[in-house]
XYZ file of C-alpha atoms in Angstrom:
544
model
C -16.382 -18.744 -0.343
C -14.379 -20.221 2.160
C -16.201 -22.639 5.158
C -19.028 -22.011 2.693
C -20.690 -25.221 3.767
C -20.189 -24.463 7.765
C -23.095 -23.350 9.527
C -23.712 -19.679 9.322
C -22.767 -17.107 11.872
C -25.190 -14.192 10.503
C -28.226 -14.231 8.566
C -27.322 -11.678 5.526
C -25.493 -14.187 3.078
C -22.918 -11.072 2.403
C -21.322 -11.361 5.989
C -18.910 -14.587 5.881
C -18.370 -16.416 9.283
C -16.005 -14.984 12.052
C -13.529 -18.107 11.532
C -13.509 -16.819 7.458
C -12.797 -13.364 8.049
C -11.667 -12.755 11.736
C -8.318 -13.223 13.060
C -8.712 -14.631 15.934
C -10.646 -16.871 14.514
C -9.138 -17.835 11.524
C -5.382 -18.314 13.455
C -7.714 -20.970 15.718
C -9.222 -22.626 12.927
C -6.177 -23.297 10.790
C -4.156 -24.190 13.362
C -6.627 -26.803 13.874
C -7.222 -28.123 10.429
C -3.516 -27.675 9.076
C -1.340 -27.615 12.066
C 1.549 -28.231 10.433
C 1.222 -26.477 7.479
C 3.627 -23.144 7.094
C 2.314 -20.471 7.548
C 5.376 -17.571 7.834
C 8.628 -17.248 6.536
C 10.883 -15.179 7.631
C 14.201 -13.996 5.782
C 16.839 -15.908 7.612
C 15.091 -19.387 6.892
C 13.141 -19.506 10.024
C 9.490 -20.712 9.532
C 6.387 -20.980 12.060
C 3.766 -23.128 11.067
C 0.347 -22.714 12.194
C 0.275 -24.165 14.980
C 3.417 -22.773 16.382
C 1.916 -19.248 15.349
C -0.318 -19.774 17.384
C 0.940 -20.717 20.303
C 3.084 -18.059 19.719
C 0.118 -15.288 19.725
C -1.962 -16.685 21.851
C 1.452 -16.569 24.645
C 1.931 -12.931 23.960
C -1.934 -12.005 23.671
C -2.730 -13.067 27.562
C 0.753 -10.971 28.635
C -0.442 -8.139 26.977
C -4.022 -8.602 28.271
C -2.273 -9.327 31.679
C -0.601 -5.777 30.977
C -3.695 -4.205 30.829
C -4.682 -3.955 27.216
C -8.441 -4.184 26.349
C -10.829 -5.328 23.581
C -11.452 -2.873 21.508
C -8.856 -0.426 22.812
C -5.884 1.101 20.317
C -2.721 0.043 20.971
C 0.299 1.690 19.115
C 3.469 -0.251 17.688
C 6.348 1.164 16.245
C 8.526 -1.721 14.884
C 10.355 -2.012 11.879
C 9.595 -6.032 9.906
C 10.315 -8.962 12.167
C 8.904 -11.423 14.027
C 7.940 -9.042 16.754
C 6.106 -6.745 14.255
C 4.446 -9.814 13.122
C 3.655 -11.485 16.674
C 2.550 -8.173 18.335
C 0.177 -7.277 14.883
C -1.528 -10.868 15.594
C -1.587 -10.741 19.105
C -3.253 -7.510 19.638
C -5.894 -8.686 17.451
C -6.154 -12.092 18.884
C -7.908 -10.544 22.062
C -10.143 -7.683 19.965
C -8.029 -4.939 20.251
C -7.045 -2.723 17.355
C -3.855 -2.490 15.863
C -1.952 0.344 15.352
C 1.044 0.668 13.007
C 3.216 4.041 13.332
C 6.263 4.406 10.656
C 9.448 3.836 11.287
C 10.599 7.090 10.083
C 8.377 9.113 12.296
C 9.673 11.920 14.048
C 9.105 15.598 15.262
C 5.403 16.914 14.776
C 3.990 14.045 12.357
C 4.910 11.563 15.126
C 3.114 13.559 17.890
C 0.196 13.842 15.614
C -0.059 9.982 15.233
C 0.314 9.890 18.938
C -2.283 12.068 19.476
C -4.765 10.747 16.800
C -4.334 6.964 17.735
C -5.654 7.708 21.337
C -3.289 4.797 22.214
C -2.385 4.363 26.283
C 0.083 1.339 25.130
C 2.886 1.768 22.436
C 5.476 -0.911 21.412
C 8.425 0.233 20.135
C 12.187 -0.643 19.166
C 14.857 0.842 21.160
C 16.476 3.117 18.841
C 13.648 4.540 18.480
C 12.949 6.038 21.389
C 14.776 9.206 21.579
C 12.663 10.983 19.269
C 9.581 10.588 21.992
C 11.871 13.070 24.532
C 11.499 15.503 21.515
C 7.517 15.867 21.660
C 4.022 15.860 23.470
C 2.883 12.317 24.136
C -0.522 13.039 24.691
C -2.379 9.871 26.138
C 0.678 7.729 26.041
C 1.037 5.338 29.672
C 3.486 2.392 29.106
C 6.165 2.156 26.554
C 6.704 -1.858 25.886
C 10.294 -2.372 24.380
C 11.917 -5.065 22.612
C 15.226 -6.616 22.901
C 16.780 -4.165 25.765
C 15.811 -1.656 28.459
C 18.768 -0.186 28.516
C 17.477 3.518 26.630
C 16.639 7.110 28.118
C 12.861 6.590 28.185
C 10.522 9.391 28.552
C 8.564 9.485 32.217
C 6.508 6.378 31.502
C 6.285 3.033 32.735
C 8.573 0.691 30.878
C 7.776 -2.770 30.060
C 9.931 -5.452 28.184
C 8.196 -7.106 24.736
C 9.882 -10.611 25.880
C 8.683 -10.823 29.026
C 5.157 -10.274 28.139
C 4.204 -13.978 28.265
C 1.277 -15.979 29.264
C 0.192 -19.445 28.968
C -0.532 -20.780 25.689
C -3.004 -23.256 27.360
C -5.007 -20.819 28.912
C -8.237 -19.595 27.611
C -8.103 -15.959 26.605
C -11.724 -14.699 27.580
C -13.300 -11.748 25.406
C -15.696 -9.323 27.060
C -17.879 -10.230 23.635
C -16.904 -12.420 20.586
C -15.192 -10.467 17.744
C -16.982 -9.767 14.802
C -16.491 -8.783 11.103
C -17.373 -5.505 11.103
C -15.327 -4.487 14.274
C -12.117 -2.332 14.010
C -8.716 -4.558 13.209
C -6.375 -1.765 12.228
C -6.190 2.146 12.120
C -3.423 2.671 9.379
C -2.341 5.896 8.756
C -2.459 7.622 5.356
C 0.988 9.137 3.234
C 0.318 12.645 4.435
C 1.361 13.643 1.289
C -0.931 17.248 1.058
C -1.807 17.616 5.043
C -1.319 15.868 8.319
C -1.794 11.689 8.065
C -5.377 10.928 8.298
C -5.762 7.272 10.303
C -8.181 4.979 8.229
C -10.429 3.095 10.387
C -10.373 -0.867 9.246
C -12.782 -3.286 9.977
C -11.803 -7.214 9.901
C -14.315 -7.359 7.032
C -13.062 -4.258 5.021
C -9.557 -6.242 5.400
C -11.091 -9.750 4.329
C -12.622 -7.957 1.642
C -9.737 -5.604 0.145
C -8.271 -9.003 -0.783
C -9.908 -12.166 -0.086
C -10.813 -15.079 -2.170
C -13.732 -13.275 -4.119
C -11.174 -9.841 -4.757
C -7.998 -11.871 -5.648
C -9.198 -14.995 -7.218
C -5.368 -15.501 -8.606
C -4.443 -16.143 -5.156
C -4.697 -19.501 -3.906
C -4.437 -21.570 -0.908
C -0.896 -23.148 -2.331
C 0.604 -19.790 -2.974
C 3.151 -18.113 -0.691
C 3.235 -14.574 -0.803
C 6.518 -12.480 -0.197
C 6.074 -9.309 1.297
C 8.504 -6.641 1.008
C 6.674 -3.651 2.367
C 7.168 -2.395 5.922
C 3.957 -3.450 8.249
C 2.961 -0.108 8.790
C 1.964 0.257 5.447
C -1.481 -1.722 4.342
C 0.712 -3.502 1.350
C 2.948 -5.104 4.592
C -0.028 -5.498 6.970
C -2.285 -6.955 4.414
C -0.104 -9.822 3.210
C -0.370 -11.907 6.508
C -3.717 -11.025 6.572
C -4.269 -12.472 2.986
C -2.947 -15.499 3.401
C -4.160 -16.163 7.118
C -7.857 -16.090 4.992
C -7.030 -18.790 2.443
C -5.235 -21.065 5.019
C -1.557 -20.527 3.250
C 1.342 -18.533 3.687
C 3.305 -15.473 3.249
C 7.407 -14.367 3.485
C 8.094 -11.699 5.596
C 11.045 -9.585 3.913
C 12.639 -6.789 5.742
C 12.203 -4.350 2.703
C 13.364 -4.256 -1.226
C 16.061 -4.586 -2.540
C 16.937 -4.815 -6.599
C 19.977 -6.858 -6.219
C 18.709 -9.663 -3.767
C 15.023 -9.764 -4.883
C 15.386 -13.558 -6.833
C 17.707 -14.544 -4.666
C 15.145 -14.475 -1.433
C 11.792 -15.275 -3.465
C 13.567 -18.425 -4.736
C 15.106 -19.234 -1.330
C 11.675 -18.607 0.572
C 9.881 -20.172 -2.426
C 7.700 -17.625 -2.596
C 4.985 -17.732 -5.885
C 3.623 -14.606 -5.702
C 4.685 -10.610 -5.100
C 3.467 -7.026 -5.218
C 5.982 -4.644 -7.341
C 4.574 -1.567 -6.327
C 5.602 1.801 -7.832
C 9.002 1.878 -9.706
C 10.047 -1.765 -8.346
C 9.421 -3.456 -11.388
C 11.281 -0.572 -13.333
C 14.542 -1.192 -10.956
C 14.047 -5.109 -11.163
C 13.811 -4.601 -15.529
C 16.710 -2.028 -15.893
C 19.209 -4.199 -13.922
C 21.846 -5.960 -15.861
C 20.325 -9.128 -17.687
C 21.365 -12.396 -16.270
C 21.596 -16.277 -16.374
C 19.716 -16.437 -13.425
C 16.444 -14.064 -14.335
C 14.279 -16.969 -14.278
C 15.541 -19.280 -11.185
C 12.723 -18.383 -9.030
C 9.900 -19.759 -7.699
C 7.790 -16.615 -8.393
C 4.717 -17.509 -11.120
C 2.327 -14.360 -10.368
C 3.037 -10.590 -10.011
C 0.961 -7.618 -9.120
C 2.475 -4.718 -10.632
C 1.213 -1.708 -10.020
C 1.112 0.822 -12.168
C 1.113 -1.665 -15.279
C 3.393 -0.233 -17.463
C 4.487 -0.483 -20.908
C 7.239 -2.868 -19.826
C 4.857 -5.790 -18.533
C 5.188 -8.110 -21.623
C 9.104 -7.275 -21.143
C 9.085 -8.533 -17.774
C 6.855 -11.554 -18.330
C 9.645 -12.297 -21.091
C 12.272 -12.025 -19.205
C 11.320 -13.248 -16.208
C 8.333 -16.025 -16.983
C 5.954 -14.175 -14.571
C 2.175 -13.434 -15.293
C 1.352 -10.277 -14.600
C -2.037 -8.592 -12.987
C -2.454 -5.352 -11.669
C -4.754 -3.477 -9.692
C -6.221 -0.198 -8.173
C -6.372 -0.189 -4.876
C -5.888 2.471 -1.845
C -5.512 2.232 2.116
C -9.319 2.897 2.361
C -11.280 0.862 -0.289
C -10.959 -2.721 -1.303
C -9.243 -3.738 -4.717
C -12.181 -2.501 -6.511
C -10.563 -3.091 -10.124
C -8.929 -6.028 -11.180
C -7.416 -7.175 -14.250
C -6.907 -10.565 -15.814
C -3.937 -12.176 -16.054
C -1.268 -10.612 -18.774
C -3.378 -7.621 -19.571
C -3.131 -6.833 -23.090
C -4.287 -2.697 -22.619
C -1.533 -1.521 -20.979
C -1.892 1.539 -18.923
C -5.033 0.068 -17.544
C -5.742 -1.226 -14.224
C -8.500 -3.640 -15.012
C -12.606 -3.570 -14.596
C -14.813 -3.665 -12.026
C -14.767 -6.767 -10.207
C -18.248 -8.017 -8.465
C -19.467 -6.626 -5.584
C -18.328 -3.724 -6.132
C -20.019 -0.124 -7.949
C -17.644 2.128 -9.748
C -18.533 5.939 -10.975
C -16.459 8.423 -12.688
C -17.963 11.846 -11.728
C -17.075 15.793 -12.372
C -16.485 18.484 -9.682
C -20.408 18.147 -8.709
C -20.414 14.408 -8.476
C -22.469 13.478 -11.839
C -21.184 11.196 -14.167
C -19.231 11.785 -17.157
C -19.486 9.887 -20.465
C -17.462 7.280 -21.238
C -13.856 7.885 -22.161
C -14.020 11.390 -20.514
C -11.761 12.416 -17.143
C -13.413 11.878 -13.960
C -13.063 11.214 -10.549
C -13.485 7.799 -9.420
C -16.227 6.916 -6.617
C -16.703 3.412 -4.548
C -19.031 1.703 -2.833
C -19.542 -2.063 -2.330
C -22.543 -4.310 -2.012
C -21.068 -6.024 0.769
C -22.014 -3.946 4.456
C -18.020 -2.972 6.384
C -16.390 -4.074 3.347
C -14.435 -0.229 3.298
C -13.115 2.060 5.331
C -15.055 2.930 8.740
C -14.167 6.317 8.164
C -10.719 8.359 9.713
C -10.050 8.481 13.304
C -11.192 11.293 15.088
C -11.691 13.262 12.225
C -15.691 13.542 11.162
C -14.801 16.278 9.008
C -12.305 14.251 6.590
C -14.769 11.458 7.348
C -17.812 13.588 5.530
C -15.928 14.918 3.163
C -14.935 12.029 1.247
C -17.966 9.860 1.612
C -20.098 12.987 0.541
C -23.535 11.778 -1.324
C -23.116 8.091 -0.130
C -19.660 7.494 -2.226
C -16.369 7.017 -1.252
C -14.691 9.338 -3.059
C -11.004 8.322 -4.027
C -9.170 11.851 -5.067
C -8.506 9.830 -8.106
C -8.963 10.755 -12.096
C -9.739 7.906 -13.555
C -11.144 7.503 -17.673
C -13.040 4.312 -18.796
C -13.240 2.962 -22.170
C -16.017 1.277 -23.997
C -15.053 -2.079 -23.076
C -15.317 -1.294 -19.113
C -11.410 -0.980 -18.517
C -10.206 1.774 -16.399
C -7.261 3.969 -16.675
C -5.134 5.869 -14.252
C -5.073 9.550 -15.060
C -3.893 11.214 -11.867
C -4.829 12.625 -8.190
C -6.673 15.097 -8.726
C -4.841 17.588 -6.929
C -1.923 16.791 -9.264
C -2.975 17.646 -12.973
C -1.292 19.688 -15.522
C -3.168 21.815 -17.763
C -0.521 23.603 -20.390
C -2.143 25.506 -23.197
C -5.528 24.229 -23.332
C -4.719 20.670 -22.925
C -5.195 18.512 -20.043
C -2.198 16.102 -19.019
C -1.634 13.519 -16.509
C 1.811 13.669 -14.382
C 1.072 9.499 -14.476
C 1.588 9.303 -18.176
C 4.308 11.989 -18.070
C 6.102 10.182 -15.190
C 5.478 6.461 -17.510
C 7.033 7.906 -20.923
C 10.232 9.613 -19.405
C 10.856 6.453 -17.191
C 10.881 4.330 -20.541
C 14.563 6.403 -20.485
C 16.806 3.413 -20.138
C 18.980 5.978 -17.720
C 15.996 6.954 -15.848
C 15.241 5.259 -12.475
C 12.486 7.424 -11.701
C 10.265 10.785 -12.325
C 7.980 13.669 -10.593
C 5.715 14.839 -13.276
C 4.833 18.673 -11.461
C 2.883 21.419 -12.827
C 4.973 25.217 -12.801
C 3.519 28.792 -13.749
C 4.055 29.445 -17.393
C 5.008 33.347 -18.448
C 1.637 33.160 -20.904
C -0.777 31.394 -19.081
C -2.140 27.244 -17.356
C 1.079 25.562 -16.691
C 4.615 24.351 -18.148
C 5.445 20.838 -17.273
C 8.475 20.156 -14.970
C 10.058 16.653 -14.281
C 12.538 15.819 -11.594
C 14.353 12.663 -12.392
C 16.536 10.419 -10.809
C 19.247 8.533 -12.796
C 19.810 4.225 -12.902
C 22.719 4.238 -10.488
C 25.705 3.904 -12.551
C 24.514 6.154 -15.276
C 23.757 9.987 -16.314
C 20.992 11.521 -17.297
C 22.024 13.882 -20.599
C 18.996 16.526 -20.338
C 19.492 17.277 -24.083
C 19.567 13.171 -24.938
C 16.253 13.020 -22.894
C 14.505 15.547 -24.467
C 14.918 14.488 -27.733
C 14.060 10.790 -26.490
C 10.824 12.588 -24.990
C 9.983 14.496 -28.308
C 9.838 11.282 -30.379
C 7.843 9.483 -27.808
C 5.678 11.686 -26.639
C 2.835 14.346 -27.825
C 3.952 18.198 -28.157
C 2.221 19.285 -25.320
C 3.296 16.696 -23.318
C 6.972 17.242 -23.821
C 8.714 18.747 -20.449
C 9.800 22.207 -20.753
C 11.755 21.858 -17.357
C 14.085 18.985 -16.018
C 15.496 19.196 -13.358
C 18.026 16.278 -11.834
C 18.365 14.513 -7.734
C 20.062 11.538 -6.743
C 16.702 10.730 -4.964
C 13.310 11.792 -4.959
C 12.141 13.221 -1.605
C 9.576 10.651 -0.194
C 7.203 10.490 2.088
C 7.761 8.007 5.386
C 5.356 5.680 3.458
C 7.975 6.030 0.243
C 5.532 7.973 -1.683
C 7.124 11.238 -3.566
C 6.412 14.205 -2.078
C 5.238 16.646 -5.146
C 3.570 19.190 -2.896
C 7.551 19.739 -1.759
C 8.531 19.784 -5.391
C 5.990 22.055 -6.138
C 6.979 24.644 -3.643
C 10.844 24.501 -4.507
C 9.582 25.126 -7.945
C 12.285 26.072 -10.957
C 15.805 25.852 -9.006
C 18.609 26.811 -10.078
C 20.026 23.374 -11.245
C 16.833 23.042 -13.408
C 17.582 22.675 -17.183
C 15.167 24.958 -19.692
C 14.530 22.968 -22.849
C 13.495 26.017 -24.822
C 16.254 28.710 -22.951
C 18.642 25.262 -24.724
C 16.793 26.388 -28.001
C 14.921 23.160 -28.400
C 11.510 24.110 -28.929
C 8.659 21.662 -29.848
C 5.854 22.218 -32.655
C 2.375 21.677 -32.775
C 1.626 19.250 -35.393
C 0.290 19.871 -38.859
C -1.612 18.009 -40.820
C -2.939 17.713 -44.158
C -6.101 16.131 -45.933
């Protein structure tokens, strides 16, 4: 562990020292032992090391403190990625108050619901998006701090600009108490994918742990991590984070994109990145080039693994890990690097106790269907629960487990495989399939971009499986080609009955695909019957 040798801030060995695992405290400590060392870059070249990040924090942190903010109070900020985003996310912390994050594609009732559940009195935002407060309740909301301009039609609150929020560097910025590991850092709120977003209460030591030295071991204190995800989302917010505890450094990307992904690792030098959902499937089904391996890139989550890992190692000399992970628990399985069981995503790492359980939370045997449970050895080290909302909060750590929504199987060797949420499973004529593995095989269509595996009332009885594609841009998706593609690939029960065909998937604001919505709009009249098309799929025979 990190500072391991340091004198100890707290008798139970689990608990690493504030200056390992606290922000504040960490930004202080590295800006004294590696001043000059980067530890941001941002995509237009710019880099602060950290010392200038911290003089940089630690100028905004007494203006907002002069403002009014408190320790341990919530305060709101609605930025897209930037330097602000990235200053304001720091600062807030740097004087114990929590931060939090609000999407940028917010609007309507799920914005007034984040309003309301954040109980924030502060909220930074960017100017454009404004407007969309005059639409709704703001509920607690005081003081609206803007950056860049103050030229917008703000709703009847006091107005402050982000830039002029400045206090001396110099200055000692006095806490009411010292921060410490276990108190809150970030409420970050959940997809909303089946109900309202649920904010997940974050402790600096749930953060340190999700991925920290002992979680990521791959990770090192020479690496540079490039983040593409927004900062809203724990995949942008976490990245800083991850680096600020090893002492290194991270590239702050406005978002992804497929065509200039090389291009900025190589000219941030970044070593490391997180391909997260069908990233890795855009970055493979581009057009081959001479460039595919000038980069600076040597490790890559990606998450899920797919079939197409040793592919992209291939082609693009990365190693490949992958993970499971989610907003409220803290990487609890890990693989190794290059993964040779693909489809998994890795074994237990220490520290950390995995179950897979039925419907009344006991166990199932190995290589049966179950819901994954968490917990961790480690006190803080996941999520403090969901802001003001005890009943979510009870629900999912029912019997002393966090319980993940998740169907997970394990084999004999201790690796675990993705089935499904749980809410999403397809049962079609006595067998039980996973939209995941659905969703994997029809992407392995070279003109498929991406899939929706949904279940849809069959005229006998369980379900018939539907899939809504999108096609690689440039291409068409032939829904007689695919199906025979899909009958040689996959097993007869598996095969779709139903395709149906979008330019885009609907997503959630956190990019997620919304297959509740799916699910409603059900069969559509642009959806494609394979068996009304007179392709119909057999069962198997076999003979001794």
């Amino acid at each position: 562990m990190i500072g391991q040798t340091r004198p100890r801030d707290f008798s139970d060995p689990r608990i690493p020292n504030r200056d390992e695992c606290v922000l504040r405290y960490l930004l202080d400590r590295w800006a004294h032992e590696r001043p000059d060392k980067t530890h941001v870059v941002f995509a237009d070249g710019e880099e602060w090391s950290f010392a200038k990040m911290r003089e940089k924090v630690r100028a905004k942190a007494a203006g907002l403190k002069e403002l009014g903010v408190r320790q341990g109070e919530h305060v709101a900020v609605w930025l897209p990625n930037g330097p602000d985003a990235l200053i304001a996310f720091y600062a807030i912390n740097y004087i114990g108050a929590v931060f939090v994050p609000f999407n940028t594609a917010y609007r309507g009732g799920l914005l007034a619901h984040v309003i309301a559940n954040s109980g924030a009195r502060f909220l930074l935002v960017h100017p454009d998006l404004i407007s969309r407060l005059n639409e709704i309740e703001l509920a607690g909301l005081e003081r609206l701090v803007v950056t860049t301009n103050l030229e917008v039609v703000a709703p009847p609150l006091e107005v402050n600009r982000f830039d002029d929020l400045v206090g001396d560097p110099d200055e000692e910025i006095e806490l009411e108490r010292p921060i410490d590991p276990w108190d809150i850092q970030s409420i970050i709120y959940t997809s909303g994918t089946t109900g309202p977003s649920k904010g997940v209460l974050s402790s600096y030591l749930h953060m340190f742990s999700n991925a920290g030295p002992e979680s990521w071991p791959m990770v090192g204190e020479d690496d540079r991590y490039m983040c593409v995800a927004p900062i809203f989302h724990i995949g942008g917010m976490g990245p800083p984070f991850v680096m600020l505890a090893r002492g290194a450094s991270v590239a702050m990307i406005d978002n992804f994109s497929t065509a200039e992904f090389w291009k900025v690792a190589k000219a941030t030098q970044s070593t490391m990145v997180f391909l997260l959902g069908v990233m890795a499937t855009f970055l493979l089904k581009a057009p081959p080039g001479p460039n595919d391996r000038d980069h600076t890139v040597k490790k890559a989550f990606m998450v899920p693994l797919t079939g197409d890992a040793p592919a992209f190692t291939e082609r693009f000399g990365v190693d490949i890990y992958t993970i499971f992970n989610m907003t409220e628990i803290s990487s609890p399985i890990v693989s190794e690097a290059n993964p040779t069981k693909i489809g998994t995503c890795g074994t237990v790492r220490d520290g950390v106790e995995v179950r897979l359980v039925d419907a009344n939370d006991c166990e199932v045997p190995t290589g049966e269907i179950g819901e994954m449970l968490v917990r961790t050895d480690r006190p803080w080290a996941m999520n403090s629960g969901y802001n003001a909302n005890p009943e979510a909060t009870a629900k999912a750590w029912r019997n002393g487990w966090f319980h993940t929504g998740d169907a997970f199987r394990r084999d004999g060797d201790g690796y675990f495989y993705f089935v499904d949420r749980v809410k999403d499973a397809i049962r079609r004529r006595g067998e039980n399939i996973s939209s995941f593995e659905v969703e994997a095989d029809v992407c392995r269509h070279p003109c498929v971009r991406e899939a929706a595996a949904i279940a849809v009332p069959s005229e006998f009885s369980e379900d018939e499986v539907m899939v809504i594609v999108a096609p690689v841009p440039g291409t068409q998706i032939d829904c007689v080609e695919l199906a025979e593609f899909l009958i040689e690939t996959m097993p007869y029960f598996m095969v779709p009955r139903y395709v149906r065909i979008l330019d885009e998937l609907p997503k959630t604001p956190s990019a997620k695909v919304m297959k509740a919505e799916l699910r409603s709009e059900g069969i559509t009249q642009d959806t494609w019957d394979r068996e009304a098309a007179g392709i119909r799929v057999r069962r198997e025979s076999f003979s001794a």
